[in-house]
Amino acid sequence: MVTKKLLSEGDRARQDDPVAVASRVADELISRLDGRGSALTADAATTAQLRSQVGRVIGRTFERLGIAPDDPLPTPPDFNVGETRARQNIHPADSLTAAKLLFDVALGAIALDHRTEAEIARALNASIMENVVPASVEYVNVLLERLAVAHSEERLSISRELHDRVAHSIAAGIQRVRIDQEHPEDSHTRIQEALLLFETALEETRALAMDLRHSVGDKGLEQAIEDYVSDLDADSPAAEARTAGRPRSLPAGVQEEAFIIVREAIHNARRHSGAAQVRVTSTWHPGGIVITVEDDGVGYDRDRIRPGALGLIAAQERAELIGADLDIQTQPDAGTTVTLTIAHPRESV
């Protein structure tokens, strides 16, 4: 159906002209993708990149078939497609859909008297794959880079907790003991203070160990969140977790990263918000899951970084890594709501 439409739009001479073919194929491909709501045609910049890639593919196809254009095709800008797509948060499924449609549309647009359709198809497929394979590697490299940053931020967060809270409490307790040794006449009070500091350090260590111990594993994401919340200590603020909708499976890597994001949001709410209540809600729907972490605390000014905000910055990196959206709504004296939205993986085409 597409083939007939394209062949009727130009005479025979235009069907073996790389420049004319590239223009018509790009127009048709962009129209089809736009009708599907593709991210590749979401704005002028990505559409221009797509048109450039079509020109590259058509040009290489004609080169493989031994035909040079009367007028040279514009040289595509030098950019790494996979890296660019990853940083634009464009899912690989969009690129795979575009590649499949490009093959179908271009095959119907190229007509050569001295080449069979099979020869044209082989040349076209090779030219498309010439772009797809390196782009896939570039995309993975960006994801690995984001993963390394996220893991680095997590290690930094643990290190900061150990230094600022655990080590500080231990050092202060040791100081009380040393003062007691120098001034034994008032030892009872200082011993009590030291014991309290050591107990605080112990509780902080246990809390860190619990954070590291909890993961999704064989459980579902919503069950892992509920287990984590139920294991939290009884100190204020109280925390509760609930699930709505019918849970569905997500890829293991997505679940683990999502759990870490939610855990960090809960940790920040309990540690820094001054809230009386923290509520975690996991809402499943046919398109995915929405997880909210709400507190009734003091909130904060988005233009100013509050304690613990660096953890949420790392959470943004993690959300991008798994193709999720992380939204933070807050204002002074009005609490904070962290919303993580995860779509079910799209099927490849």
mmCIF file with all atom_site columns, C-alpha atoms in Angstrom, residues 298-307 309 327-336:
data_model
loop_
_atom_site.group_PDB
_atom_site.id
_atom_site.type_symbol
_atom_site.label_atom_id
_atom_site.label_alt_id
_atom_site.label_comp_id
_atom_site.label_asym_id
_atom_site.label_entity_id
_atom_site.label_seq_id
_atom_site.pdbx_PDB_ins_code
_atom_site.Cartn_x
_atom_site.Cartn_y
_atom_site.Cartn_z
_atom_site.occupancy
_atom_site.B_iso_or_equiv
_atom_site.pdbx_formal_charge
_atom_site.auth_seq_id
_atom_site.auth_comp_id
_atom_site.auth_asym_id
_atom_site.auth_atom_id
_atom_site.pdbx_PDB_model_num
ATOM 1  C CA . VAL A 1 298 ? 7.996  21.351 56.606 1.00 0.00 ? 298 VAL A CA 1
ATOM 2  C CA . GLY A 1 299 ? 8.726  21.037 52.888 1.00 0.00 ? 299 GLY A CA 1
ATOM 3  C CA . TYR A 1 300 ? 11.447 23.193 51.417 1.00 0.00 ? 300 TYR A CA 1
ATOM 4  C CA . ASP A 1 301 ? 12.198 25.859 48.856 1.00 0.00 ? 301 ASP A CA 1
ATOM 5  C CA . ARG A 1 302 ? 13.048 24.215 45.518 1.00 0.00 ? 302 ARG A CA 1
ATOM 6  C CA . ASP A 1 303 ? 15.591 26.968 44.857 1.00 0.00 ? 303 ASP A CA 1
ATOM 7  C CA . ARG A 1 304 ? 17.556 25.987 47.960 1.00 0.00 ? 304 ARG A CA 1
ATOM 8  C CA . ILE A 1 305 ? 19.172 22.604 48.603 1.00 0.00 ? 305 ILE A CA 1
ATOM 9  C CA . ARG A 1 306 ? 18.082 21.090 51.899 1.00 0.00 ? 306 ARG A CA 1
ATOM 10 C CA . PRO A 1 307 ? 19.921 18.324 53.778 1.00 0.00 ? 307 PRO A CA 1
ATOM 11 C CA . ALA A 1 309 ? 18.648 16.573 48.656 1.00 0.00 ? 309 ALA A CA 1
ATOM 12 C CA . ASP A 1 327 ? 8.593  14.330 40.096 1.00 0.00 ? 327 ASP A CA 1
ATOM 13 C CA . ILE A 1 328 ? 9.072  16.221 43.368 1.00 0.00 ? 328 ILE A CA 1
ATOM 14 C CA . GLN A 1 329 ? 6.393  18.645 44.562 1.00 0.00 ? 329 GLN A CA 1
ATOM 15 C CA . THR A 1 330 ? 7.168  20.680 47.657 1.00 0.00 ? 330 THR A CA 1
ATOM 16 C CA . GLN A 1 331 ? 6.984  24.104 49.206 1.00 0.00 ? 331 GLN A CA 1
ATOM 17 C CA . PRO A 1 332 ? 7.780  25.488 52.641 1.00 0.00 ? 332 PRO A CA 1
ATOM 18 C CA . ASP A 1 333 ? 5.355  24.345 55.372 1.00 0.00 ? 333 ASP A CA 1
ATOM 19 C CA . ALA A 1 334 ? 3.327  22.249 52.915 1.00 0.00 ? 334 ALA A CA 1
ATOM 20 C CA . GLY A 1 335 ? 5.074  18.881 52.933 1.00 0.00 ? 335 GLY A CA 1
ATOM 21 C CA . THR A 1 336 ? 6.691  17.019 50.062 1.00 0.00 ? 336 THR A CA 1
#
